[in-house]
PDB file of C-alpha atoms in Angstrom:
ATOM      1  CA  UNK A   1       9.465  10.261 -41.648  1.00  0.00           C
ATOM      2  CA  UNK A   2      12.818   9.551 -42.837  1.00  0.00           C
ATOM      3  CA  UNK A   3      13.283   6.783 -40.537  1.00  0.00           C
ATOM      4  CA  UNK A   4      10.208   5.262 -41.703  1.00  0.00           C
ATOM      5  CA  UNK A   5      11.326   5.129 -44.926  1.00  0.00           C
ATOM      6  CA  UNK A   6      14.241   3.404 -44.161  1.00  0.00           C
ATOM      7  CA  UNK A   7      12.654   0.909 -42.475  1.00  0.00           C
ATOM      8  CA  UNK A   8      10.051   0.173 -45.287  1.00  0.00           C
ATOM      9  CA  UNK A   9      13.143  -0.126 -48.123  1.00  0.00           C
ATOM     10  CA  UNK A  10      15.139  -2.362 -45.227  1.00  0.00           C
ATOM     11  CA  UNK A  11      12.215  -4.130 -44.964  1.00  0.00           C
ATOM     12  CA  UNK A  12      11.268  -4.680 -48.441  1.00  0.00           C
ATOM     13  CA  UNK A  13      15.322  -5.774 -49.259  1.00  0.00           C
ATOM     14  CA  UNK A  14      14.803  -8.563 -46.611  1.00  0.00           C
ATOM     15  CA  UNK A  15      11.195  -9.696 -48.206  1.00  0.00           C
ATOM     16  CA  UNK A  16      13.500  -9.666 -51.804  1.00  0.00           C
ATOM     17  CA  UNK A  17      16.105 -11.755 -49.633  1.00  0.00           C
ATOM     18  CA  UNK A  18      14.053 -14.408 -48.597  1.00  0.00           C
ATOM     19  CA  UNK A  19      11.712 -14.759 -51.417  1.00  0.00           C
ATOM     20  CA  UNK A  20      15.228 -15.576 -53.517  1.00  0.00           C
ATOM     21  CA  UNK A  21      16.718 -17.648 -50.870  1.00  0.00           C
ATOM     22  CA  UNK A  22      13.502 -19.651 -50.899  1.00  0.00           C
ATOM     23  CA  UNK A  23      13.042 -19.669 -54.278  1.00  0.00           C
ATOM     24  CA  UNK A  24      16.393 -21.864 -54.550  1.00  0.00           C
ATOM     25  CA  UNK A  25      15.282 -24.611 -52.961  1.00  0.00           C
ATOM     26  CA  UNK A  26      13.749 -27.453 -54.560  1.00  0.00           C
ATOM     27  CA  UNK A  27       9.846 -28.574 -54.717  1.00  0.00           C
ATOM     28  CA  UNK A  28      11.436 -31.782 -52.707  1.00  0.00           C
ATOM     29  CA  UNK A  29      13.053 -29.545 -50.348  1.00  0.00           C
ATOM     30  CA  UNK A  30      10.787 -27.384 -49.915  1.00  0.00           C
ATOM     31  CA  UNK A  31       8.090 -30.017 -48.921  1.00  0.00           C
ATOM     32  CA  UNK A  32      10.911 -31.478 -46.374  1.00  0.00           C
ATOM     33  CA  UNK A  33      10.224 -28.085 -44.516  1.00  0.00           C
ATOM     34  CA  UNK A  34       6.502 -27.786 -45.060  1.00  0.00           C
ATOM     35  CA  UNK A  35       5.931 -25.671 -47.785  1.00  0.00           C
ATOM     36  CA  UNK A  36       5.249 -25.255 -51.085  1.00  0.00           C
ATOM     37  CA  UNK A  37       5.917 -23.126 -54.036  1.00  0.00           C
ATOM     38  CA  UNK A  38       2.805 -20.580 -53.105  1.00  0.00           C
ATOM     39  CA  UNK A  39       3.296 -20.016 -49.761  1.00  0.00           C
ATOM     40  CA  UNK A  40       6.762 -18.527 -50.672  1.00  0.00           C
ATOM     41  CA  UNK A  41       5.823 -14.977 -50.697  1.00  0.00           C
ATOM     42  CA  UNK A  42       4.115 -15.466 -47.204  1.00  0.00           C
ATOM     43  CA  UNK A  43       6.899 -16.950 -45.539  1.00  0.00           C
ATOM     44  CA  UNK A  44       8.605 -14.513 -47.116  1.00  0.00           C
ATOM     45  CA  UNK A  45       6.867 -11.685 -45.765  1.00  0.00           C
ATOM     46  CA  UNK A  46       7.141 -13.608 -42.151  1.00  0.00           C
ATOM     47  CA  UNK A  47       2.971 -14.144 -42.198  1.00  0.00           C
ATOM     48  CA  UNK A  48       3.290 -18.142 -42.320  1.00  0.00           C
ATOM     49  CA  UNK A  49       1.388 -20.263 -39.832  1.00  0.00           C
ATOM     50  CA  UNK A  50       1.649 -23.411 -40.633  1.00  0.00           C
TER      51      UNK A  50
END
């Protein structure tokens, strides 16, 4: 149970990560790479497919 735990706040740090790292980037840049401001939280969470 304790592991699990772990895992969700390790988890939930590297969602935080990438939605900042994302969040950085420009509208411009972000279109360079496919993506737009909304589908942040989904790449983000590692649930893109496009």
């Amino acid at each position: 149970m304790l592991l699990s735990l772990i895992r969700m706040v390790q988890a939930f740090r590297e969602y935080q990560r990438n939605v900042a790292e994302l969040s950085q980037l420009s509208d411009r840049e972000l279109a360079d790479i496919g993506l737009d401001r909304s589908d942040i939280p989904r790449v983000a969470a590692g649930h893109y497919n496009g």
